[in-house]
Coordinates of C-alpha atoms in Angstrom, one line a residue:
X1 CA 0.0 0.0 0.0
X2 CA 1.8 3.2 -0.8
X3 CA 2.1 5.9 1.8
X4 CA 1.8 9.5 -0.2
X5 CA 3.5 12.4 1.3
X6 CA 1.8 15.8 -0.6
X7 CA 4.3 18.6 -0.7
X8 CA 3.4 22.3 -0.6
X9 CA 5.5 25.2 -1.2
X10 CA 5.2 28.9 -0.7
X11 CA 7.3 31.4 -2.2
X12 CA 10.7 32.1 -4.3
X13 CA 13.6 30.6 -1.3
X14 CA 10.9 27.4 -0.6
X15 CA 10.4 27.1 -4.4
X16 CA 14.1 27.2 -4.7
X17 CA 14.5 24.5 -1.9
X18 CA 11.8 22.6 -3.1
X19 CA 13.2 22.5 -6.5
X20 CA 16.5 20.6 -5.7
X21 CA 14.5 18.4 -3.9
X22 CA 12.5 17.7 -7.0
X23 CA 15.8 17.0 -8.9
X24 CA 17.1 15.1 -6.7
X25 CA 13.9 12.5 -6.2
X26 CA 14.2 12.5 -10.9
X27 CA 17.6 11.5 -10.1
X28 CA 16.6 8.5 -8.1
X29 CA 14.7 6.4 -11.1
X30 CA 16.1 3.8 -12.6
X31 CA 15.4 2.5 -16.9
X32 CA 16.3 -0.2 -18.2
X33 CA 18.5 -3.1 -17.0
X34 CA 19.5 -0.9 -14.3
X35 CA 19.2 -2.0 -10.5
X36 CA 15.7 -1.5 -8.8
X37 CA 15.9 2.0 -7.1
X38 CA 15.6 1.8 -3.1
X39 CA 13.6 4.7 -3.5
X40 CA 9.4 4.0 -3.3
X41 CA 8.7 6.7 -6.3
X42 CA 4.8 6.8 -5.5
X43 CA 5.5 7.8 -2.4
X44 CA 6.5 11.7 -3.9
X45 CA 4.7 11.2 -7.7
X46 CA 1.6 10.6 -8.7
X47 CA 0.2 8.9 -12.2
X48 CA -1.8 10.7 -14.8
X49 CA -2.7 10.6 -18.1
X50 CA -1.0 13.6 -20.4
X51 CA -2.8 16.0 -22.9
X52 CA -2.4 13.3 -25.4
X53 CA -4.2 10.1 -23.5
X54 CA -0.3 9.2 -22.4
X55 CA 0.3 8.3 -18.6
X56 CA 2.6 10.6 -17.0
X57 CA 4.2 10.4 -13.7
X58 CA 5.1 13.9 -12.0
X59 CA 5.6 15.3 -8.6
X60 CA 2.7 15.5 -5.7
X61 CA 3.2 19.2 -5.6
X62 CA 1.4 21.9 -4.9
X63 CA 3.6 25.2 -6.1
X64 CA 2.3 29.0 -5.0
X65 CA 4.2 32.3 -6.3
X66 CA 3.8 35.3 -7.8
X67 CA 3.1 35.2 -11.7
X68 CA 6.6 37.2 -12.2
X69 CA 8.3 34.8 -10.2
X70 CA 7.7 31.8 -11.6
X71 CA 9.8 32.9 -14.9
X72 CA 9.2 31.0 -18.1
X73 CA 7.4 28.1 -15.8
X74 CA 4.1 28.1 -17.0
X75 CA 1.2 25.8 -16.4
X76 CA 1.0 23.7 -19.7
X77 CA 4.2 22.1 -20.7
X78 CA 5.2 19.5 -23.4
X79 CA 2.7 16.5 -21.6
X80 CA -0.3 19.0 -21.1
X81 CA 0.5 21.3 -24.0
X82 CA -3.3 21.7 -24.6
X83 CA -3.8 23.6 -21.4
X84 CA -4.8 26.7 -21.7
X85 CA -2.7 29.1 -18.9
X86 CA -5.3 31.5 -17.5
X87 CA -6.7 29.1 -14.8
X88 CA -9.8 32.0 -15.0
X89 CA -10.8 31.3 -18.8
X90 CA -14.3 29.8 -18.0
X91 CA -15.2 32.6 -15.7
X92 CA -16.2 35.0 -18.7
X93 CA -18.0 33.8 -22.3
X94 CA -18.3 37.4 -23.7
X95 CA -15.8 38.9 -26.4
X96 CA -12.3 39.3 -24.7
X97 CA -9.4 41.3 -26.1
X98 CA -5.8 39.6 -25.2
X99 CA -3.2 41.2 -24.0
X100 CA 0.1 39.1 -23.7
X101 CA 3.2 40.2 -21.4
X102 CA 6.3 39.4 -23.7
X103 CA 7.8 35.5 -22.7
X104 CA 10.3 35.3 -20.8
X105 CA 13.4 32.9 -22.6
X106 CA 13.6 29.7 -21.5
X107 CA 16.9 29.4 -19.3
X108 CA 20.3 28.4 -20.6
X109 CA 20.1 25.3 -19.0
X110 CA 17.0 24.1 -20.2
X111 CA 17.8 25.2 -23.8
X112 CA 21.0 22.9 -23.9
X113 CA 18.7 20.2 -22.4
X114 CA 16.4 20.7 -25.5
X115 CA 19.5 20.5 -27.6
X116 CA 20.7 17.4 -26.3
X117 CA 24.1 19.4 -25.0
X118 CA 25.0 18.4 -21.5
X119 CA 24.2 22.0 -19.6
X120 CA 26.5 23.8 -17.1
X121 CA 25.0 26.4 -14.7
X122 CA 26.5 29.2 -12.6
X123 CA 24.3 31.6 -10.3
X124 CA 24.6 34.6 -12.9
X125 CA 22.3 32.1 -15.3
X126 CA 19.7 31.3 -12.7
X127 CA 17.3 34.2 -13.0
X128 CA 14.4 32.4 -11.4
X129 CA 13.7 29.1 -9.3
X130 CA 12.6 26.9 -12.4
X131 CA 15.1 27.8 -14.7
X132 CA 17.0 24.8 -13.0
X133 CA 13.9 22.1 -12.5
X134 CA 14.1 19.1 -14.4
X135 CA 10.9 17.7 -13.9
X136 CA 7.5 18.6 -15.6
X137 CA 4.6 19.6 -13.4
X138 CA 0.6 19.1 -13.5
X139 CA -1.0 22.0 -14.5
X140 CA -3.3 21.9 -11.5
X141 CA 0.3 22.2 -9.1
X142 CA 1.1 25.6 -10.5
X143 CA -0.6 28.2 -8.3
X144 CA 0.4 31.6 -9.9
X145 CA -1.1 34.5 -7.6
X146 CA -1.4 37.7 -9.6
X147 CA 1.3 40.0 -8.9
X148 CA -1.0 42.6 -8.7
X149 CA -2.4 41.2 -5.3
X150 CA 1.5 42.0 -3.7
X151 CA 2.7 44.6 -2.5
X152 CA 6.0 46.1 -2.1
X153 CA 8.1 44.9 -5.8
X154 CA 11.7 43.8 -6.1
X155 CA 13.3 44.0 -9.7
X156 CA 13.8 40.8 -11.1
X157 CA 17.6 40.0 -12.6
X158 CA 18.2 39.1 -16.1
X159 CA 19.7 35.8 -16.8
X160 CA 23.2 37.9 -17.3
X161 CA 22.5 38.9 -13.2
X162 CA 21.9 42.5 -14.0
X163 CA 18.5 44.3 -13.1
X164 CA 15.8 43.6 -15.7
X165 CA 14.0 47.1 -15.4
X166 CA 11.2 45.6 -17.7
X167 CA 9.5 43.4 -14.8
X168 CA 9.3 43.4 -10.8
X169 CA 8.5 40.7 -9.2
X170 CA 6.3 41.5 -5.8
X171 CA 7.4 41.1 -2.0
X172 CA 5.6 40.1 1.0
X173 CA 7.6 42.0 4.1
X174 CA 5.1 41.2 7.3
X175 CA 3.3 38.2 9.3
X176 CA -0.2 40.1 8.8
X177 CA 0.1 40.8 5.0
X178 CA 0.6 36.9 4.0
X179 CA -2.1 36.3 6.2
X180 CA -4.2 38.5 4.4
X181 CA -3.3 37.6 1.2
X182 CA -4.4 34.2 1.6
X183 CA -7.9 34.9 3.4
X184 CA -8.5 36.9 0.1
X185 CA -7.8 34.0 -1.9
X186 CA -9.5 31.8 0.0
X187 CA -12.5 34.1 0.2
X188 CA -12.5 34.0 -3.6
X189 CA -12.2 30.5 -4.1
X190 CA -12.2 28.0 -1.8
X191 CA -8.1 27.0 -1.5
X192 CA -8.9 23.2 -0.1
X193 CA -11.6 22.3 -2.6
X194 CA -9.4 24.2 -5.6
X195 CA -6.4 23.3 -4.7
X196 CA -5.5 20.2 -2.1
X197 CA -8.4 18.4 -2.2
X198 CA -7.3 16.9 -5.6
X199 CA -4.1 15.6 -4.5
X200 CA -5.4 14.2 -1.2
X201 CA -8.2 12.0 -2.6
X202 CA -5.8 10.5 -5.3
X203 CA -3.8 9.2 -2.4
X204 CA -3.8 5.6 -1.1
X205 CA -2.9 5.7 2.4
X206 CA -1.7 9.8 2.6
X207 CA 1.0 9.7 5.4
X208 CA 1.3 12.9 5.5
X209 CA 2.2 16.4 3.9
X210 CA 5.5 19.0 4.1
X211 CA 4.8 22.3 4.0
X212 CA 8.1 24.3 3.0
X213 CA 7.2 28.1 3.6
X214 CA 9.6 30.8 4.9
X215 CA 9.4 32.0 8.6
X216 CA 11.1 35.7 7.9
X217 CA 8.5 37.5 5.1
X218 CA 5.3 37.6 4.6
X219 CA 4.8 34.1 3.4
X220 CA 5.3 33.0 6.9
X221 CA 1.5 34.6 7.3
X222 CA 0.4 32.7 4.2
X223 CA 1.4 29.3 5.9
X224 CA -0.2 29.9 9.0
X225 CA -3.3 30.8 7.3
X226 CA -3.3 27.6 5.0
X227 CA -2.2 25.6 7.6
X228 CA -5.3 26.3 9.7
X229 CA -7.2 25.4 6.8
X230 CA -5.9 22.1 6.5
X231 CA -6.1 21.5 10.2
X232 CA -10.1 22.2 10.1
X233 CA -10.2 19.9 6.9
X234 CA -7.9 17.1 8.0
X235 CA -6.9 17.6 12.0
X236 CA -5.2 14.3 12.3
X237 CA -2.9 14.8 8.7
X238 CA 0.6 14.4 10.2
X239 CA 2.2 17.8 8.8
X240 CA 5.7 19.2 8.8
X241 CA 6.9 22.6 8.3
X242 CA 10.6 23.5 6.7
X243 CA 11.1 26.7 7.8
X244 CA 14.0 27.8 5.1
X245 CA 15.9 31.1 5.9
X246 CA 18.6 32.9 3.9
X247 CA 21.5 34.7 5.0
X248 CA 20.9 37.0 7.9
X249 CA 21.6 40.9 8.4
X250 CA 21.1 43.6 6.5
X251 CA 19.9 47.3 7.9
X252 CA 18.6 46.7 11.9
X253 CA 15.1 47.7 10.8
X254 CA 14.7 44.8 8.1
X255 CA 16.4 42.5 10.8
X256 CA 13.9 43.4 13.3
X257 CA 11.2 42.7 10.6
X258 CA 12.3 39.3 10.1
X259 CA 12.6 38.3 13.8
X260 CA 9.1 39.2 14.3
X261 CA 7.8 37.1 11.2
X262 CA 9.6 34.6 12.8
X263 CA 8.0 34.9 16.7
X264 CA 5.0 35.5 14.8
X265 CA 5.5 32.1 13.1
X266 CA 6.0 30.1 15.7
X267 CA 3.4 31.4 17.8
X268 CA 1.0 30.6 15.1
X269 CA 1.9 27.7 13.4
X270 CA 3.9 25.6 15.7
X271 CA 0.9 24.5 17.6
X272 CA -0.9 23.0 14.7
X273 CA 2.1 21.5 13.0
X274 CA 3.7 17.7 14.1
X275 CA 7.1 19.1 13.4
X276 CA 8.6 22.1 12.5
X277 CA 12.3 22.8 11.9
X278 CA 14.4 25.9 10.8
X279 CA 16.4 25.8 7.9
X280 CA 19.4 28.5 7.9
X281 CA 21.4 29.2 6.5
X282 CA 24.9 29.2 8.9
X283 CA 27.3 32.5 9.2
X284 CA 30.3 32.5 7.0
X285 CA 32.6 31.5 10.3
X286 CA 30.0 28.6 11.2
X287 CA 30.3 27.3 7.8
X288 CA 32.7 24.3 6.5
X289 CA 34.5 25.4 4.0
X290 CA 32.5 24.9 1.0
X291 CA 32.4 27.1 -2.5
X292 CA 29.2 28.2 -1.2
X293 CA 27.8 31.9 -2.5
X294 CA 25.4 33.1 0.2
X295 CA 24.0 35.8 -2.2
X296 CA 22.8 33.0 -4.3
X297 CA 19.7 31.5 -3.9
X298 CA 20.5 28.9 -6.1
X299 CA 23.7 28.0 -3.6
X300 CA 21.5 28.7 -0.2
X301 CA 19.2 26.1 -1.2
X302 CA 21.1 23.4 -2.4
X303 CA 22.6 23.0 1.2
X304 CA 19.1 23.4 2.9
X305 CA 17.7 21.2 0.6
X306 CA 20.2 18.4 1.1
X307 CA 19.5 18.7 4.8
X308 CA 16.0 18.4 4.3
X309 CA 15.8 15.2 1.9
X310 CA 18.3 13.4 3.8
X311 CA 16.8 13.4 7.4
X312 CA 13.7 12.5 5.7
X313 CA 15.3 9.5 3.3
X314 CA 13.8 6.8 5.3
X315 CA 10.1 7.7 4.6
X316 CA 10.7 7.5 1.1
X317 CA 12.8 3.8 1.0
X318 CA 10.9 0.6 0.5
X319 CA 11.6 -1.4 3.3
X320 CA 15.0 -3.4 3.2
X321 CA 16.6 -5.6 5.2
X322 CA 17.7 -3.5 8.1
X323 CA 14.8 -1.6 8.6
X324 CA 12.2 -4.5 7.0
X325 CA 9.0 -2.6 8.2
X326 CA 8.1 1.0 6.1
X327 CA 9.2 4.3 7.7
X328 CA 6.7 7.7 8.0
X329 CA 6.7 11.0 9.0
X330 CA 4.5 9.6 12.2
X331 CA 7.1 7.5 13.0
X332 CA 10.1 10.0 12.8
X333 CA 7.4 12.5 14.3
X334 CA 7.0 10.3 17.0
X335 CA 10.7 9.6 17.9
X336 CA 11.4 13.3 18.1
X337 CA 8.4 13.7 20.2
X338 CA 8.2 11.0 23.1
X339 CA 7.0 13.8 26.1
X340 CA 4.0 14.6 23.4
X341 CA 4.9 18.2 23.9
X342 CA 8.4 18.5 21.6
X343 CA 7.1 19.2 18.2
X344 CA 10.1 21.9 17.7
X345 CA 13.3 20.3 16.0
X346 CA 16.6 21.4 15.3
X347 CA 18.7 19.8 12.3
X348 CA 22.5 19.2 11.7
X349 CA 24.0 18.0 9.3
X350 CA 27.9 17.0 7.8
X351 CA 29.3 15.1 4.9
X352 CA 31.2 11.8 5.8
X353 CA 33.4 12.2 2.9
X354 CA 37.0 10.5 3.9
X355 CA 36.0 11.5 8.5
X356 CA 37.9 8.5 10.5
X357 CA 37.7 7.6 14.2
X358 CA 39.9 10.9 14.9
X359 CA 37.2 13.0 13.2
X360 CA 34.0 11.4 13.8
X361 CA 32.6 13.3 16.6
X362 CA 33.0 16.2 14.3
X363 CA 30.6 14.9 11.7
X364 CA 27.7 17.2 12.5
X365 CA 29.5 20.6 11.2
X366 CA 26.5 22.2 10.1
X367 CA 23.8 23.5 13.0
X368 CA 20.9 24.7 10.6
X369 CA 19.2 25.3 13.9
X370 CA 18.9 29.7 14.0
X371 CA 16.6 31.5 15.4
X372 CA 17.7 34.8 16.2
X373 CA 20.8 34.9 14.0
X374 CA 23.2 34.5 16.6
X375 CA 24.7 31.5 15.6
X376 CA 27.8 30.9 17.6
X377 CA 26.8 33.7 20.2
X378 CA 24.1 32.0 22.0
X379 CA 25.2 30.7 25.4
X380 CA 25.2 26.8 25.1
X381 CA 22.7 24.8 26.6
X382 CA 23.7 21.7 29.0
X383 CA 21.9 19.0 29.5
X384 CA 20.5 16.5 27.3
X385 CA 17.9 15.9 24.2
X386 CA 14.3 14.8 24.2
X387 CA 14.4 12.5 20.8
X388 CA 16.7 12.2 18.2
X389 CA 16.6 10.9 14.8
X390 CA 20.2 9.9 13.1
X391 CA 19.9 9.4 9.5
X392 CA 23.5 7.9 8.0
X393 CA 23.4 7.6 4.0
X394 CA 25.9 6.1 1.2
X395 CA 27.7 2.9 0.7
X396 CA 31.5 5.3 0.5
X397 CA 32.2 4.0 4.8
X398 CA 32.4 0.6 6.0
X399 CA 30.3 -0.1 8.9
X400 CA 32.9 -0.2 11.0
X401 CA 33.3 3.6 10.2
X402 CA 29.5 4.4 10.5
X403 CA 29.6 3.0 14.0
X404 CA 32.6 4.9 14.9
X405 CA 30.2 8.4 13.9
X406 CA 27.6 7.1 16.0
X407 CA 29.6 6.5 19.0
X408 CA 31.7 9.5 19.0
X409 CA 28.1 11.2 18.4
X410 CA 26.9 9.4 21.1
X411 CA 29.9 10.1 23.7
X412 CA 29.9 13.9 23.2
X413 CA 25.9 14.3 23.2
X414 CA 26.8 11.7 27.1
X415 CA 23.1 11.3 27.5
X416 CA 20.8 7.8 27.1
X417 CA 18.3 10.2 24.8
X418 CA 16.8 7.4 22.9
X419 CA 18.0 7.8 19.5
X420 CA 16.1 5.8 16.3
X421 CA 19.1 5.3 14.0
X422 CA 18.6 4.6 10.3
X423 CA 21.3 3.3 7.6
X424 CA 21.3 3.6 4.2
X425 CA 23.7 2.3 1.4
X426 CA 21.8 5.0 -1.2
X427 CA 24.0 8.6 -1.3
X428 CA 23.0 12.2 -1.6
X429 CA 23.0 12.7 -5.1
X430 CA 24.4 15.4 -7.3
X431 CA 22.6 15.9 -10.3
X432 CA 23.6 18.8 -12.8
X433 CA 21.3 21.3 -12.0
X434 CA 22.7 21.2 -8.5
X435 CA 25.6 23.7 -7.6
X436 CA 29.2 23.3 -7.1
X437 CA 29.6 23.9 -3.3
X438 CA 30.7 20.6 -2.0
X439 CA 34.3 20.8 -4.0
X440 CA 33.9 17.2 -5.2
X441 CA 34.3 15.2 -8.4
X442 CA 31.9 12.9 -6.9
X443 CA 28.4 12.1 -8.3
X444 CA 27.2 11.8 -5.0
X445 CA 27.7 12.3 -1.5
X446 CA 28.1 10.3 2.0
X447 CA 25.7 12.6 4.6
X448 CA 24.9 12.3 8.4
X449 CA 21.8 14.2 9.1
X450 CA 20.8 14.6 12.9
X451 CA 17.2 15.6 13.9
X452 CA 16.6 16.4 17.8
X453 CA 14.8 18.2 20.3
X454 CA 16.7 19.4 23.0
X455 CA 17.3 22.2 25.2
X456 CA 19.3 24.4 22.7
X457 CA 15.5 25.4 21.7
X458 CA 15.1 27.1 24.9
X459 CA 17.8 29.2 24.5
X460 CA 16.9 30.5 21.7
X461 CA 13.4 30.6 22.1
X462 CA 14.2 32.8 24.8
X463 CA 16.9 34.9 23.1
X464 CA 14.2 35.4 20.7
X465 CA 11.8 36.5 23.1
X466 CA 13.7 39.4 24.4
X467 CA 14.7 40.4 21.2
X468 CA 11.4 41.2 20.1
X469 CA 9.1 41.9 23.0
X470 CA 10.3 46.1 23.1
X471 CA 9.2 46.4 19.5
X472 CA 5.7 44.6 19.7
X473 CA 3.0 46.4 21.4
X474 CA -1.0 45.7 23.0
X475 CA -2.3 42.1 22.8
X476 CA 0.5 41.0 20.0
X477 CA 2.9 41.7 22.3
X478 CA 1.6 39.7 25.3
X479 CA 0.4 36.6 23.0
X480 CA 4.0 36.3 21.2
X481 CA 5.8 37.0 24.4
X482 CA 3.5 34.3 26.8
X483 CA 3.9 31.6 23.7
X484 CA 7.8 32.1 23.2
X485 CA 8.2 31.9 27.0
X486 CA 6.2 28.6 26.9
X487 CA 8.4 27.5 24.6
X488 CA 11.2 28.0 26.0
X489 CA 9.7 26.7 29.6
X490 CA 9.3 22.9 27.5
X491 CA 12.6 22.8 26.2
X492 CA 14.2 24.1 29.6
X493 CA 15.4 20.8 31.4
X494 CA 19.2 20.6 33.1
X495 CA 20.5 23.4 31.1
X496 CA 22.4 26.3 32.5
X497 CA 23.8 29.0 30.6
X498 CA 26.2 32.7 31.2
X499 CA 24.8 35.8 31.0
X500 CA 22.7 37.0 28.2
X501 CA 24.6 39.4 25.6
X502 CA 22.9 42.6 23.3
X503 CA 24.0 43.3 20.0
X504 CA 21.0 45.0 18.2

């Protein structure tokens, strides 16, 4: 019986995110004579029958944006090239005059795939998300929002990098204006019976959905919104939120903004979601040393993404013969979350490219977990985790030298957390839409990803806290404040820390 997972994704960084994870789940079929892949493919795609009468298989996805931000992505493509793209062409049967915005050029890298030429990318040729997606999409997963219902505009970049004065693509800055935003639509048409429902009764046996939706603009108000949708519609729907961030600072004022999105976010939506974790992106001097280009989206992603679809490899394997039963979202949900009350989770993540016994305890060089953007300057919590989930992938390290990680991992964290462990012979692979920031020749990569709950959340739950509360006023003030400190009050347990420091 398959076990669907439906993914939803909000705005351009998630889209970005979400669109190496798309390449990276093409990347697992198999043709031919080749071996069986490990890798359940119903589980993320769904069947359907093309423009033509042809079956296709494409991605359970369900993909809002602004119009201008989608690029050349439209909503027919070569297996549904007879759908029309104005997803309002029944809703008037007068006469109608036309009027077309100029296309925008297919990418570079798509055009050499058209041509057969094996493509190359770099970040000055990736103007927009899916000018580097290699699967097709159903019509019905492309969600365009007119850019007229934004609000502040950014100009979009050309595929040479320089400013395209010709288009702007709109910007959601607050909490409250993604919220409203999406009651409009909803108001409008019903998002859940237009949109989801679809995808949810083609499923099987759903197991759950992954909402990928920024926590630091205005999409973070969007996601709250649709999430309380889907919790009237489907309250026991296991659901998890990727919170992916970009770089942090900028001006104090935008920092400021973004903090508040992000109490805002967690105030709203961690309540109704099973498990929510941060993606962001480290500060250069808490970052390995990789070619990575924190400007570029393109780069950002890529190491969020491969975060993200590693810790969650086991609910897409069939079962084998070390873990012989299936693996869900419920079930890591539910190792994570053995007090009931621990639905916040913090991810690390390192490659186990060429570590030994000397090295192994450093395998987890990359703390995605970031509140407050403070990395490295929060006082340390001590004391131990609620749940953890260890997920150790490729067949490049004996098992002598996986077991080495996991004790070294397991002598530094010198707790008995219960930890669910899962092994997997299948690497992180690099397809060529994904960036150069790993500086290997390798096809594909060993990974350790670590999932937790421990009291490192407190910390910063309560860094946040203070950072916020003077610049938050009347009931939104008391509400954030009382919801962070409960936060923090869960995830406070034999920790101990020095004094609290004040940069802004």
């Amino acid at each position: 019986m398959v076990r669907e997972i439906i993914t939803v994704q909000l705005g351009e960084l998630s889209n970005y995110v979400a669109t190496h994870f798309w390449n990276t789940q093409e990347s697992y079929f198999t043709y031919g004579d080749e071996e069986k892949s490990p890798v359940d493919h119903n589980i993320h795609w769904r069947e359907g029958i093309g423009a033509d009468g042809s079956e296709t298989f494409l991605p359970r996805a369900l993909i809002y944006d602004f119009r201008s931000s989608f690029g050349p992505l439209g909503r027919s493509n070569p297996l549904y090239e007879n759908e029309e793209d104005d997803p309002n062409r029944h809703l008037w049967h007068g006469d109608a005059s036309i009027h077309k915005q100029p296309l925008i050029p297919k990418s570079t890298y798509h055009a050499a795939l058209d041509a057969g030429i094996t493509p190359t990318l770099t970040s000055s040729a990736v103007r927009y998300w899916s000018d580097f997606t290699r699967p097709f999409f159903h019509p019905r997963s492309i969600v365009q929002l007119s850019d007229l219902e934004g609000t502040p505009s950014k100009k979009a970049a050309t595929s040479e990098g320089k400013e395209d004065v010709g288009t702007t693509a709109p910007t959601l800055d607050t909490f409250d204006q993604g919220r409203e935003l999406f009651k409009g639509i909803d108001a409008a048409e019903d998002v859940l019976d237009h949109h989801l429902r679809l995808f949810v009764e083609e499923c099987d046996l759903l197991q759950g959905m992954q909402l990928v939706v920024g926590g630091e603009d205005g999409w973070s108000g969007f996601g709250a919104a649709l999430l309380e949708r889907v919790r009237d519609e489907y309250a026991k729907s296991c659901v998890w939120v990727w919170m992916p961030e970009g770089p942090s600072g900028g001006k104090k004022e935008k920092q400021i903004l973004r903090l508040i999105n992000k109490a805002k976010t967690l105030t709203e939506t961690l309540p109704i979601s099973t498990t929510l974790i941060p993606l962001s992106l480290p500060s250069a001097t808490h970052l390995p040393s990789y070619s990575l280009n924190p400007s570029s989206p393109w780069h950002v992603s890529a190491l969020l993404s491969t975060a993200l679809e590693s810790s969650t490899l086991p609910t897409r394997l069939h079962p084998f013969a070390q873990h012989p039963t299936p693996t869900t979202l419920s079930d890591l949900s539910a190792a994570l979350n053995l007090q009931g009350r621990h639905n916040l989770a913090r991810l690390q993540m390192g490659l186990g490219e060429g570590r030994g016994a000397a090295d192994a305890s450093e395998a987890l060089d990359i703390d995605l977990f970031d509140l407050t953007g403070r990395t490295g300057r929060e006082p340390k919590a001590r004391g131990g985790a609620f749940g953890r989930v260890l997920v150790q992938r490729g067949d490049k390290r004996s098992e002598e030298q996986e077991d080495e990680v996991f004790k070294a991992l397991f002598d530094e964290m010198n707790d008995n957390t219960p930890t669910s462990r899962f092994k997997s012979p299948l690497s992180y692979p690099l397809p060529d839409s994904f960036p150069p920031i790993y500086q290997t020749k390798s096809p594909s990569l060993t990974v350790d990803a670590l999932l937790s709950t421990d009291a490192q959340v407190s910390v910063s739950a309560k860094t946040l806290r203070r950072l916020v509360l003077p610049v938050l006023r009347g009931d939104e003030r008391e509400n954030v404040g009382n919801a962070l400190a409960e936060i923090a009050e869960e995830y406070h347990e034999g920790w101990s820390s020095g004094s609290d420091d004040d940069d802004y």
